[in-house]
PDB file of C-alpha atoms in Angstrom:
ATOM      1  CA  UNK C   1      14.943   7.485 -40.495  1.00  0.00           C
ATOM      2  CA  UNK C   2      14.171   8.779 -37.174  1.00  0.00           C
ATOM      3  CA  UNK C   3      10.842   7.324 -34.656  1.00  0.00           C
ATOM      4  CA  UNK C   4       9.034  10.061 -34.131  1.00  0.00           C
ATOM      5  CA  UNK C   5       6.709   9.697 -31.048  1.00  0.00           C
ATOM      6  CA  UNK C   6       3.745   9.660 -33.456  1.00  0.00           C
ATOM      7  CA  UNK C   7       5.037   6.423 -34.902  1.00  0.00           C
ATOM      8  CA  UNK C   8       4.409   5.320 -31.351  1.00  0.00           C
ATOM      9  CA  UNK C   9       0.625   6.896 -31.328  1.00  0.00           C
ATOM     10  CA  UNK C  10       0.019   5.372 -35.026  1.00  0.00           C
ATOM     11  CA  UNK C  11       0.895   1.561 -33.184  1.00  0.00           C
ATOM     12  CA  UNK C  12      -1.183   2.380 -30.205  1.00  0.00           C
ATOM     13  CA  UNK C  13      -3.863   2.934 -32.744  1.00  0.00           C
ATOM     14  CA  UNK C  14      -3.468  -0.343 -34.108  1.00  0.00           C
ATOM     15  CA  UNK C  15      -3.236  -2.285 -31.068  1.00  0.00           C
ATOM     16  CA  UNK C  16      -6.389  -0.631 -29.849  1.00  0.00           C
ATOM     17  CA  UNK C  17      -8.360  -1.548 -32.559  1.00  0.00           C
ATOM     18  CA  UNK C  18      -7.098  -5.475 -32.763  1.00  0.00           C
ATOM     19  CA  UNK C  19      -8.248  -5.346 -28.917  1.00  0.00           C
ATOM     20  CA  UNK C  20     -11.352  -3.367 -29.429  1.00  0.00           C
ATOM     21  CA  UNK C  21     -11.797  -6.262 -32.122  1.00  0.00           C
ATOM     22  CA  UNK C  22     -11.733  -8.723 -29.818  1.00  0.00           C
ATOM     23  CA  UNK C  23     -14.095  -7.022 -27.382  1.00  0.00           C
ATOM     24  CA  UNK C  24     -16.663  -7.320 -30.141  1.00  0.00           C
ATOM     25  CA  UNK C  25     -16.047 -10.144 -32.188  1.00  0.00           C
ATOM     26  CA  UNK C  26     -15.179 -12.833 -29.501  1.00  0.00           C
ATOM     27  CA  UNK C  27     -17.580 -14.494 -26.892  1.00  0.00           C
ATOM     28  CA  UNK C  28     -15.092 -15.564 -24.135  1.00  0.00           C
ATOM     29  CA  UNK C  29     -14.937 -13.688 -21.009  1.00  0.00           C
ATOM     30  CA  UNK C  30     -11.485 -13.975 -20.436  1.00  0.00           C
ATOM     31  CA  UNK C  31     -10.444 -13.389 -23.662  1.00  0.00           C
ATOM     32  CA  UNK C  32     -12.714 -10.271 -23.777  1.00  0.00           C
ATOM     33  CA  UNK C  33     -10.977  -9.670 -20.773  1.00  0.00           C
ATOM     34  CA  UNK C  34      -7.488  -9.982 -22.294  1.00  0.00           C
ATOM     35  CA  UNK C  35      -8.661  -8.205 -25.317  1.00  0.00           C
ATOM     36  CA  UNK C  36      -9.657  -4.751 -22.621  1.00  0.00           C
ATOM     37  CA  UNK C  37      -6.030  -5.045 -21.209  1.00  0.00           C
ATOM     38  CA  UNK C  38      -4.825  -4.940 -25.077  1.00  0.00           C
ATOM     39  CA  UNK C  39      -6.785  -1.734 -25.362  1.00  0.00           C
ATOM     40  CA  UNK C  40      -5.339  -0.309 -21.830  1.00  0.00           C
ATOM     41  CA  UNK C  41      -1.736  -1.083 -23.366  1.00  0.00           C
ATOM     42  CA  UNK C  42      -2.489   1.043 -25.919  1.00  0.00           C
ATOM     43  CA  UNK C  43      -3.629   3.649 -24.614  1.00  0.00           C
ATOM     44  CA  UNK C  44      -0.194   2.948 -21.891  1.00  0.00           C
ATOM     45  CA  UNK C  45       1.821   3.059 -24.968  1.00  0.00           C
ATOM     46  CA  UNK C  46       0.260   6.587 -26.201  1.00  0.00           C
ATOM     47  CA  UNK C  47       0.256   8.422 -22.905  1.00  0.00           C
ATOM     48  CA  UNK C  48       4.090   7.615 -22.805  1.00  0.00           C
ATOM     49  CA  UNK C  49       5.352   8.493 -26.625  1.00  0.00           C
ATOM     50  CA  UNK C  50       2.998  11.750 -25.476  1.00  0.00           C
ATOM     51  CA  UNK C  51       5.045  12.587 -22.587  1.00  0.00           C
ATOM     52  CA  UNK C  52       8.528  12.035 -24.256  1.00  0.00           C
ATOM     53  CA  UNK C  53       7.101  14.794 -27.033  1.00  0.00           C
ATOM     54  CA  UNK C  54       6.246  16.968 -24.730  1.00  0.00           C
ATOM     55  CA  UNK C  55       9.386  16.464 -22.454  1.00  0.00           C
ATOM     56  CA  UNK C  56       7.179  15.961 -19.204  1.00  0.00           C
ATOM     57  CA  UNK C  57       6.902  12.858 -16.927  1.00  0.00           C
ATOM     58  CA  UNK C  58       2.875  13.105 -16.404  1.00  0.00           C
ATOM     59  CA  UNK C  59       2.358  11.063 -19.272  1.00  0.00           C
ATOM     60  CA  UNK C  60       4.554   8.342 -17.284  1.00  0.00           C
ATOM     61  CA  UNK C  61       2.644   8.984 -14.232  1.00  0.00           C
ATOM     62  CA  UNK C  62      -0.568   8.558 -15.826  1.00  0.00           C
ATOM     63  CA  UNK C  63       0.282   4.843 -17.078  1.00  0.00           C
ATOM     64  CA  UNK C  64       0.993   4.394 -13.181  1.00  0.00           C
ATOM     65  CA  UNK C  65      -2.388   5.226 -12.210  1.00  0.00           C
ATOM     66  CA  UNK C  66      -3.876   3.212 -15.883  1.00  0.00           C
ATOM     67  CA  UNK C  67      -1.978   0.370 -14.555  1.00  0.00           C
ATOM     68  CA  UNK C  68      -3.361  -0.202 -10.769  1.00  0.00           C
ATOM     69  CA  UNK C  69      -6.684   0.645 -12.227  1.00  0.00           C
ATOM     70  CA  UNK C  70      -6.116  -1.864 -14.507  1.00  0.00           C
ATOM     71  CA  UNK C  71      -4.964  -4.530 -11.959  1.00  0.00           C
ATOM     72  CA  UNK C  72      -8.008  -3.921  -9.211  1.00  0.00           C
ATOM     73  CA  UNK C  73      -9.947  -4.649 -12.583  1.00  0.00           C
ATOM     74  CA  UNK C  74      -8.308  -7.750 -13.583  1.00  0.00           C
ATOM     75  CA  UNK C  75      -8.723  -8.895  -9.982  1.00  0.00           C
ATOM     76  CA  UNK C  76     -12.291  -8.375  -9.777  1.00  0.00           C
ATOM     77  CA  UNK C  77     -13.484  -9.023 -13.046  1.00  0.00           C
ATOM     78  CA  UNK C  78     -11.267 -12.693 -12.855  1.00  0.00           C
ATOM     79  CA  UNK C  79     -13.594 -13.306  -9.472  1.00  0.00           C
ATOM     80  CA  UNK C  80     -16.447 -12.685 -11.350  1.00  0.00           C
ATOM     81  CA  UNK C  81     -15.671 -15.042 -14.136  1.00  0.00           C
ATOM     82  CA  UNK C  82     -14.925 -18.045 -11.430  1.00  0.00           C
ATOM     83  CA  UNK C  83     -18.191 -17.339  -9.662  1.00  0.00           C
ATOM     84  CA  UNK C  84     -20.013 -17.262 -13.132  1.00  0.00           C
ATOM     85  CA  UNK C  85     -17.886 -20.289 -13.928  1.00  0.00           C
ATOM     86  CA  UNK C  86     -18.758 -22.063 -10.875  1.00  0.00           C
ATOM     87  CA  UNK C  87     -22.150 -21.795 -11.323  1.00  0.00           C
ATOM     88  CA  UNK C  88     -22.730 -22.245 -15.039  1.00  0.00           C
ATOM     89  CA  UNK C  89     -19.574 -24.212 -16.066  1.00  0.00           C
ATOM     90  CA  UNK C  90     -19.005 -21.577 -19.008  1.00  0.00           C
ATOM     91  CA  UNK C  91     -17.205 -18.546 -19.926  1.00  0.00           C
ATOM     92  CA  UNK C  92     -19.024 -17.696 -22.822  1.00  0.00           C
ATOM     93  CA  UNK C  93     -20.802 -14.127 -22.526  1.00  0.00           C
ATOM     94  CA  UNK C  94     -23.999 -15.649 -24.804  1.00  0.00           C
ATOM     95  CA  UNK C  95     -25.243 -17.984 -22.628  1.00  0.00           C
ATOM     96  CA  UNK C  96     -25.190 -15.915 -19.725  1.00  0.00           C
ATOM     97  CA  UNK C  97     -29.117 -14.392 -20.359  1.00  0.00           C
ATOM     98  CA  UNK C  98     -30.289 -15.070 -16.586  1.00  0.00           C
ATOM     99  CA  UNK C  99     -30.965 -11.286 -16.343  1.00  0.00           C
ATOM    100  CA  UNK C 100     -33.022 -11.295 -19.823  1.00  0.00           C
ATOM    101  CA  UNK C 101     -36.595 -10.330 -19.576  1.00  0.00           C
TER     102      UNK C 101
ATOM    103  CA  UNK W   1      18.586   3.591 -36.094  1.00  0.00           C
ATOM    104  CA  UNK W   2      19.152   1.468 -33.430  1.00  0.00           C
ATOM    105  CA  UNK W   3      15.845   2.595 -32.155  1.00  0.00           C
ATOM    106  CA  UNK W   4      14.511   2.292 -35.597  1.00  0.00           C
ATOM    107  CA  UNK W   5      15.479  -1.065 -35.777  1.00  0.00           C
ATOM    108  CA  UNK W   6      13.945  -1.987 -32.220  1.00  0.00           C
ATOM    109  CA  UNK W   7      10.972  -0.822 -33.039  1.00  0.00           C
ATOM    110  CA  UNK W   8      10.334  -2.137 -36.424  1.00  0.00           C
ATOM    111  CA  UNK W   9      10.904  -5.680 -34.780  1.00  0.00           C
ATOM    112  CA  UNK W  10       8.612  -4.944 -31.520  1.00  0.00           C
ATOM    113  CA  UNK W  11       6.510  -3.615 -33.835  1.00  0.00           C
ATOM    114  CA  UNK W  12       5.603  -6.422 -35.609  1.00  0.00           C
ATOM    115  CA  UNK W  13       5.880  -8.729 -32.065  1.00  0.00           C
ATOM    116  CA  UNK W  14       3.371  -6.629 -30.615  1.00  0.00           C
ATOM    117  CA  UNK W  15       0.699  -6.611 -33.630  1.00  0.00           C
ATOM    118  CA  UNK W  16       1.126 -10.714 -34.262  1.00  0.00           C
ATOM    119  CA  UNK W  17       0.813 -10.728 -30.503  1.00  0.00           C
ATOM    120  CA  UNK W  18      -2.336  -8.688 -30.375  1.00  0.00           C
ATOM    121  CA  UNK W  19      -3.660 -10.440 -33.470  1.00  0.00           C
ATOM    122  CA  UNK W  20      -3.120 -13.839 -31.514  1.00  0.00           C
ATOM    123  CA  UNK W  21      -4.558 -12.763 -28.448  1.00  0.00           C
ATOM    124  CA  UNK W  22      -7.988 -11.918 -30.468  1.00  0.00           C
ATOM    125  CA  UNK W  23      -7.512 -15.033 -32.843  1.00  0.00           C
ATOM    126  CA  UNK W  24      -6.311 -17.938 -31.104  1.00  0.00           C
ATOM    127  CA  UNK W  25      -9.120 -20.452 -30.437  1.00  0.00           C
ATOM    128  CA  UNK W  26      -7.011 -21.675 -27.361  1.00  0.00           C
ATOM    129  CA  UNK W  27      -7.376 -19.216 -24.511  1.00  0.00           C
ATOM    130  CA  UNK W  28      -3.652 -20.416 -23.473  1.00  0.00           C
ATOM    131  CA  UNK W  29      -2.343 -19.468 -26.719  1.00  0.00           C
ATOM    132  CA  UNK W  30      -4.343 -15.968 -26.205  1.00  0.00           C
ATOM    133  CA  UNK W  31      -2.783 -15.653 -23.017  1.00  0.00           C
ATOM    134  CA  UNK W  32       1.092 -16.268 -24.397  1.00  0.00           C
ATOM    135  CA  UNK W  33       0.027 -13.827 -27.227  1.00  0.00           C
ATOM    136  CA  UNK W  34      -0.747 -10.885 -24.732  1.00  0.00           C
ATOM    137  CA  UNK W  35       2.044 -11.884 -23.096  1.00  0.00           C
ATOM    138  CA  UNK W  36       4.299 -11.097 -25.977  1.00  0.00           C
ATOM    139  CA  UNK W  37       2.185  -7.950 -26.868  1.00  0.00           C
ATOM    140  CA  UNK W  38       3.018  -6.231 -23.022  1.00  0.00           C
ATOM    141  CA  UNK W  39       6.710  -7.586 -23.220  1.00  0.00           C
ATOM    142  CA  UNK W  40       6.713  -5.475 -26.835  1.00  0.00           C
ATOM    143  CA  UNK W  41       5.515  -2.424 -24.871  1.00  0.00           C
ATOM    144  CA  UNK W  42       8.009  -2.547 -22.054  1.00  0.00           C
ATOM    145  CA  UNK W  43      10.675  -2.104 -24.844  1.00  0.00           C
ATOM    146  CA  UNK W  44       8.672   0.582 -26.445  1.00  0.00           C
ATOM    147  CA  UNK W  45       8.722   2.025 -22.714  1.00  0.00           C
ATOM    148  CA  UNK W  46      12.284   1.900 -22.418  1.00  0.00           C
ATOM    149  CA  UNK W  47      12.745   3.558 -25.796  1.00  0.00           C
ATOM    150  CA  UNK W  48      11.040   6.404 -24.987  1.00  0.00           C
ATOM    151  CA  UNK W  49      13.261   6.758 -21.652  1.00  0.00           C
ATOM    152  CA  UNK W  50      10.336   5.594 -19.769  1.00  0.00           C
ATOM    153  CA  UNK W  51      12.540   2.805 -17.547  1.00  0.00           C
ATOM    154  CA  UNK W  52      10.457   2.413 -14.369  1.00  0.00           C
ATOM    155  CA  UNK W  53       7.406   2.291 -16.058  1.00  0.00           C
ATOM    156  CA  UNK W  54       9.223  -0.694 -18.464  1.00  0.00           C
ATOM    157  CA  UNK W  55      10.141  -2.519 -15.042  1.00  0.00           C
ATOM    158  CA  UNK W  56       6.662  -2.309 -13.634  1.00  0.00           C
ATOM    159  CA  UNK W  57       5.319  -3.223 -16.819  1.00  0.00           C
ATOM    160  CA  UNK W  58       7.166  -6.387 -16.809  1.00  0.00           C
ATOM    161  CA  UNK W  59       6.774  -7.095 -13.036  1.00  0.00           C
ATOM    162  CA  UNK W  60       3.160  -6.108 -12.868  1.00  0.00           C
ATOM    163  CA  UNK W  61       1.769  -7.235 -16.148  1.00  0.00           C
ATOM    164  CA  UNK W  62       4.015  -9.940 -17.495  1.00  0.00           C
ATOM    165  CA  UNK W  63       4.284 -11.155 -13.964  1.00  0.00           C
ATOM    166  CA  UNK W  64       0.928 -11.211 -11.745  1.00  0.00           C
ATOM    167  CA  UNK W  65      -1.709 -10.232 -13.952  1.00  0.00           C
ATOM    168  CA  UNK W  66      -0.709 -12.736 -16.478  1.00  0.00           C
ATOM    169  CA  UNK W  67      -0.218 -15.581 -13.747  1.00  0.00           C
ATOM    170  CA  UNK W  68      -3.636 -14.561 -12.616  1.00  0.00           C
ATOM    171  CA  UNK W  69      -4.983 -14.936 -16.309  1.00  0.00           C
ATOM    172  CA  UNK W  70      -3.122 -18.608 -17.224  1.00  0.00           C
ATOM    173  CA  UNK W  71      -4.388 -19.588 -13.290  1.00  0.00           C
ATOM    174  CA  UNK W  72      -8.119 -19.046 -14.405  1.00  0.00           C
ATOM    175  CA  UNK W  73      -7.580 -20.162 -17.934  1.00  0.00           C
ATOM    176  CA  UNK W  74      -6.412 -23.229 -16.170  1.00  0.00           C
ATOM    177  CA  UNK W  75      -9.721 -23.257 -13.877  1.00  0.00           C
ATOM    178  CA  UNK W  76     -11.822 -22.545 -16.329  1.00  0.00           C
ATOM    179  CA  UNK W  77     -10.686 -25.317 -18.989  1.00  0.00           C
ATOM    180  CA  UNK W  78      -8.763 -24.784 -22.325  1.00  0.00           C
ATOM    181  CA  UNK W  79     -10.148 -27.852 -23.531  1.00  0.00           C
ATOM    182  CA  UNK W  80     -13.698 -26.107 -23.964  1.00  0.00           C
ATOM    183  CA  UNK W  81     -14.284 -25.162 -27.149  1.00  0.00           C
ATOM    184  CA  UNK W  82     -15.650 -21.936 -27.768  1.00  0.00           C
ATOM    185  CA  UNK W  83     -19.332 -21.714 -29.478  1.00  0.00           C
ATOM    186  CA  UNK W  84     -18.366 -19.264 -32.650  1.00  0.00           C
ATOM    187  CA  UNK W  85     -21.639 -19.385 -34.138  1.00  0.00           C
ATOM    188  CA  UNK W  86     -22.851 -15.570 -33.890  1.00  0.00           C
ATOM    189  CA  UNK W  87     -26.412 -15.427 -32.396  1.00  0.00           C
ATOM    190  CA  UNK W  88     -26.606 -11.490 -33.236  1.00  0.00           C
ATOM    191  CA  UNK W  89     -26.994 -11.422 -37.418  1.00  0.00           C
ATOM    192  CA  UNK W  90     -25.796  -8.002 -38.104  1.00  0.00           C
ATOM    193  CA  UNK W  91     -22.754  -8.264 -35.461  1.00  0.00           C
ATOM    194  CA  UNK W  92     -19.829  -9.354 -36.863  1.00  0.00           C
ATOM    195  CA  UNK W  93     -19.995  -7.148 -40.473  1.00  0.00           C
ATOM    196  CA  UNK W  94     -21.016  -4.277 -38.470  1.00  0.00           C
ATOM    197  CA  UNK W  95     -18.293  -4.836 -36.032  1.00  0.00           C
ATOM    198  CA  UNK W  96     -15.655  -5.190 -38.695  1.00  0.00           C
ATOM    199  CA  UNK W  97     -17.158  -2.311 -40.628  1.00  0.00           C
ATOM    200  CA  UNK W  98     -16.561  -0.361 -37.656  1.00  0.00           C
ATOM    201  CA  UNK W  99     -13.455  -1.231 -36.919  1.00  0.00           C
ATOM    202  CA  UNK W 100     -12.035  -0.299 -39.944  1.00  0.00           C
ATOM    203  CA  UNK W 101     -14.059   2.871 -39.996  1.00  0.00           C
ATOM    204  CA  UNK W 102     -12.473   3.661 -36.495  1.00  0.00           C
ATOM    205  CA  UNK W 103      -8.875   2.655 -37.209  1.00  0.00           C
ATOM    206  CA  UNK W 104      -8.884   4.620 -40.441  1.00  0.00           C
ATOM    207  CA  UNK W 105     -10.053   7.625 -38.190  1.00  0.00           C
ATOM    208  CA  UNK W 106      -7.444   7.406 -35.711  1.00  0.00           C
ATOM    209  CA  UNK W 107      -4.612   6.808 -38.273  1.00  0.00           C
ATOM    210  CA  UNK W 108      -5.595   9.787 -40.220  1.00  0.00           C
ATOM    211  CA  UNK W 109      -6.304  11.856 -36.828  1.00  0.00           C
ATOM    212  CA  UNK W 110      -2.738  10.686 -36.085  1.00  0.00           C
ATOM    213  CA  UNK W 111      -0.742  12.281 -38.645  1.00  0.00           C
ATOM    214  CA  UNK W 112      -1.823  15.858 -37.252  1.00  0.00           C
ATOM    215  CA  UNK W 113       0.225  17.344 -34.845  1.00  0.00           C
ATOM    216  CA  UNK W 114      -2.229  16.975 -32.045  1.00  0.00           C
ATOM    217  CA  UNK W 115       0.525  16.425 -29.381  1.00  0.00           C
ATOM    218  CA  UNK W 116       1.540  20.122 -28.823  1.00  0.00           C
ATOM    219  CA  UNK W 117       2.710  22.187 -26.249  1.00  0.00           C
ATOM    220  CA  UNK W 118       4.553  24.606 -24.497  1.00  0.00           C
ATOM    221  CA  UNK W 119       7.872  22.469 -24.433  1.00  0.00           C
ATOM    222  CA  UNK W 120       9.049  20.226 -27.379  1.00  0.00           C
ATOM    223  CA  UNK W 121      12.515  19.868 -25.465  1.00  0.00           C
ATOM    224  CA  UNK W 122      14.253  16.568 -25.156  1.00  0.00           C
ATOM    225  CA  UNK W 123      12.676  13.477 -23.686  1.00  0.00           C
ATOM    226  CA  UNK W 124      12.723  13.470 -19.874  1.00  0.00           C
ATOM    227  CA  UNK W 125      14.139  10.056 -18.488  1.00  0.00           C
ATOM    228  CA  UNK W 126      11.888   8.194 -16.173  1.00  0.00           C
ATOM    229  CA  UNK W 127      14.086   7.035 -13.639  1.00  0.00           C
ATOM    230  CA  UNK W 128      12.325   5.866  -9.897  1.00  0.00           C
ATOM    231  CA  UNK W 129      14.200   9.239  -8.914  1.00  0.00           C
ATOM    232  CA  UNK W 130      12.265  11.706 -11.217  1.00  0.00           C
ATOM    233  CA  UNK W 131       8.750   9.691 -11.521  1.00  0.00           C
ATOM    234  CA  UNK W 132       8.936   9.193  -7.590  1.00  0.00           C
ATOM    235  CA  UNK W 133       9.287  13.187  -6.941  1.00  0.00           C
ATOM    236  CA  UNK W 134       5.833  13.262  -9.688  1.00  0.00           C
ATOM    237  CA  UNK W 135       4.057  10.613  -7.860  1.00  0.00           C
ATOM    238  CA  UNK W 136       4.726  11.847  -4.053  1.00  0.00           C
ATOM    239  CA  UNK W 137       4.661  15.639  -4.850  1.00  0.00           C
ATOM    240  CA  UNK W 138       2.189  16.145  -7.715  1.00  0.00           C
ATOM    241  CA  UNK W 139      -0.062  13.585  -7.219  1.00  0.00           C
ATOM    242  CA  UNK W 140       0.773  12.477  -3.930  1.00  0.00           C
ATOM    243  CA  UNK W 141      -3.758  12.553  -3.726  1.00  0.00           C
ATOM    244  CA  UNK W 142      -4.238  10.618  -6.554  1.00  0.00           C
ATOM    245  CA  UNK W 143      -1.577   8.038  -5.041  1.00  0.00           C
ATOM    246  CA  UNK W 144      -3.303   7.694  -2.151  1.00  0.00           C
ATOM    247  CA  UNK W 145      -6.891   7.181  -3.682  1.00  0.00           C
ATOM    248  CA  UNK W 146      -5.137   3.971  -6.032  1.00  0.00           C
ATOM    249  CA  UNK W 147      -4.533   2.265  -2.826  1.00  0.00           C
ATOM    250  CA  UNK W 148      -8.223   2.852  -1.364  1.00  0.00           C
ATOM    251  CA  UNK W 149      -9.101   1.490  -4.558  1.00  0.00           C
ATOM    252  CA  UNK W 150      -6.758  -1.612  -4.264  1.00  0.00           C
ATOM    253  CA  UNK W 151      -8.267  -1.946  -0.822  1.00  0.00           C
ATOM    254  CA  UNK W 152     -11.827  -2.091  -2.146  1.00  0.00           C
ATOM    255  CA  UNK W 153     -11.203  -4.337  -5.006  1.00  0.00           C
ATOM    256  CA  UNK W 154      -9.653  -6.969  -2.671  1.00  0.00           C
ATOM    257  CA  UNK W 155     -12.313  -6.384  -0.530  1.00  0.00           C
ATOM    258  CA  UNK W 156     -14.819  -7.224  -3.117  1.00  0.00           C
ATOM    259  CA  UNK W 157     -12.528  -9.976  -4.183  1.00  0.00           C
ATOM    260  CA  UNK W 158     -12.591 -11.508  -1.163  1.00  0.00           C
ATOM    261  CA  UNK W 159     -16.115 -11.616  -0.917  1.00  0.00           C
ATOM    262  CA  UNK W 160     -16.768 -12.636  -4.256  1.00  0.00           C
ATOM    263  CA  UNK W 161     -14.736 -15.805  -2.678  1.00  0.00           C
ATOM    264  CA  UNK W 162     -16.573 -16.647   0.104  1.00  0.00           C
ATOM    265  CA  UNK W 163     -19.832 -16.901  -1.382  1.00  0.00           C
ATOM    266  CA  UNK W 164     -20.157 -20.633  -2.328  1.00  0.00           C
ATOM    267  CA  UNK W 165     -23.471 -21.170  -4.495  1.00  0.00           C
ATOM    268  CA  UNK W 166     -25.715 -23.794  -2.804  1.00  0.00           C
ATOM    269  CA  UNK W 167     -24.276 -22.782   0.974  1.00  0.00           C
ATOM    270  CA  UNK W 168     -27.040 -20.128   1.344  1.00  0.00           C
ATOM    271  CA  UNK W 169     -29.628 -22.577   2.352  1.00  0.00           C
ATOM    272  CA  UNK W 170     -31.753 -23.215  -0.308  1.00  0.00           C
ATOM    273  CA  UNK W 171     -31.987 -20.469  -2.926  1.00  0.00           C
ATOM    274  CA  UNK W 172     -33.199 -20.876  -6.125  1.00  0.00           C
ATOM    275  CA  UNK W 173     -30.211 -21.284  -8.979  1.00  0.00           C
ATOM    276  CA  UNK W 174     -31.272 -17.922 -10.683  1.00  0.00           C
ATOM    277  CA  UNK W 175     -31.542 -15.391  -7.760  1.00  0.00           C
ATOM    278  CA  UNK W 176     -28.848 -14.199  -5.737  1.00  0.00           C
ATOM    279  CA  UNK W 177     -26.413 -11.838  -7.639  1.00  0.00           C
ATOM    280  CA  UNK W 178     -23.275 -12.679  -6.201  1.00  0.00           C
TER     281      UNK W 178
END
């Protein structure tokens, strides 16, 4: 049997979903925040098994770009969780409601 | 086959990995989970010839971002149990619902030949050589904007850092956004 890139694309799909999962299901910041770099993986993983069908290198240059914008997020989204933690001693998304009406 | 066999294995790292990282009560163990999950797709990388794309993975990911993650777990407090009682009633079934709605959509989407185009010719390797030419010829623009970006995003990191809450003379607990 032979891996054909879209065995690649059908694993992406999976690990997006278990990360999209725990975007929705879980209620701590930095696991929601683990649970978006899951989901940028995937979509890593996808834009490369594209490129190698295709026989191009964009879809390897494109997980370059994914990847910075995915560390300037991690950086600032990690600040924001200390500030938040420093403040209200939690990291859980429900009992930040200082912004509800 | 020996690729078959690779990914078969990093196959299942990856998912247990992933299901960890969205499972584990203990945001450590979450951590270690992801950790195995973006180790799994640096060999997936390298599979598909994509070699300094693998490397940065390992060196980016597996190396500062998760330090940076197990730093602020560490801040934060693994010993603080996570409230799991859902406030929203409807959440979790519709979220699950959804899920499996969506999963079954892209699996099915997947097994149509949606990656076409004009050349189906053998895999180009990713070597610094070839992806360096694409980065600083091609996209030499893009390139440039990433590192205004970086620049910002410390920037804001930085400042994020200074502010202290209760150094501000006086303001209330609820008002400044930081």
């Amino acid at each position: 049997m032979i891996v054909t890139p879209g065995w690649y694309l059908a694993l992406a799909a999976v690990i997006f979903v278990i990360g999209a999962s725990g975007m929705l299901l879980r209620r701590n910041a930095l696991v929601m925040f683990m649970s978006v770099e899951l989901m940028l993986n995937a979509a890593n993983l996808s834009f490369v098994a594209a490129g190698r069908a295709l026989g191009v290198l964009d879809g390897q240059a494109a997980v370059f770009f994914v990847m910075v914008v995915a560390a300037a997020e991690v950086v600032v989204g990690l600040a924001i969780i200390v500030a938040v933690f420093r403040r209200r001693a939690t990291a859980s998304v429900d009992e930040l409601s200082g912004l509800k009406g | 086959m020996v690729e078959l066999v690779l990914f078969v294995i990093f196959a299942l790292a990856a998912v247990f990995g992933a299901v960890t990282t969205v499972w584990a009560r203990n945001p450590v163990y979450s951590a270690l989970g992801l950790m195995l999950t973006l180790f799994s797709v640096a060999v997936f990388y390298v599979s598909n010839g994509a070699h300094l794309v693998a490397a940065v993975q390992v060196i980016v990911y597996a190396g500062a971002v998760m330090t940076l993650f197990l730093f602020v777990v560490m801040l934060v407090g693994v010993d603080r149990a996570e409230n799991r009682k859902e406030n929203l009633p409807v959440q979790r079934p519709l979220a699950l619902g959804l899920l499996v709605l969506f999963g079954g959509a892209v699996l099915v989407a997947g097994r149509f030949a949606w990656v076409t185009g004009p050349s189906g010719g053998r895999a180009r390797e990713g070597t610094a050589e070839a992806l360096g030419n694409e980065l600083f010829r091609r996209w030499v623009l893009p390139f440039e904007l990433t590192a205004l970006l970086l620049i910002i995003a410390a920037a804001g990191t930085i400042a994020l850092g200074m502010f202290r809450p209760g150094e501000e003379g006086g303001e209330e607990d609820e008002g400044e956004a930081a």
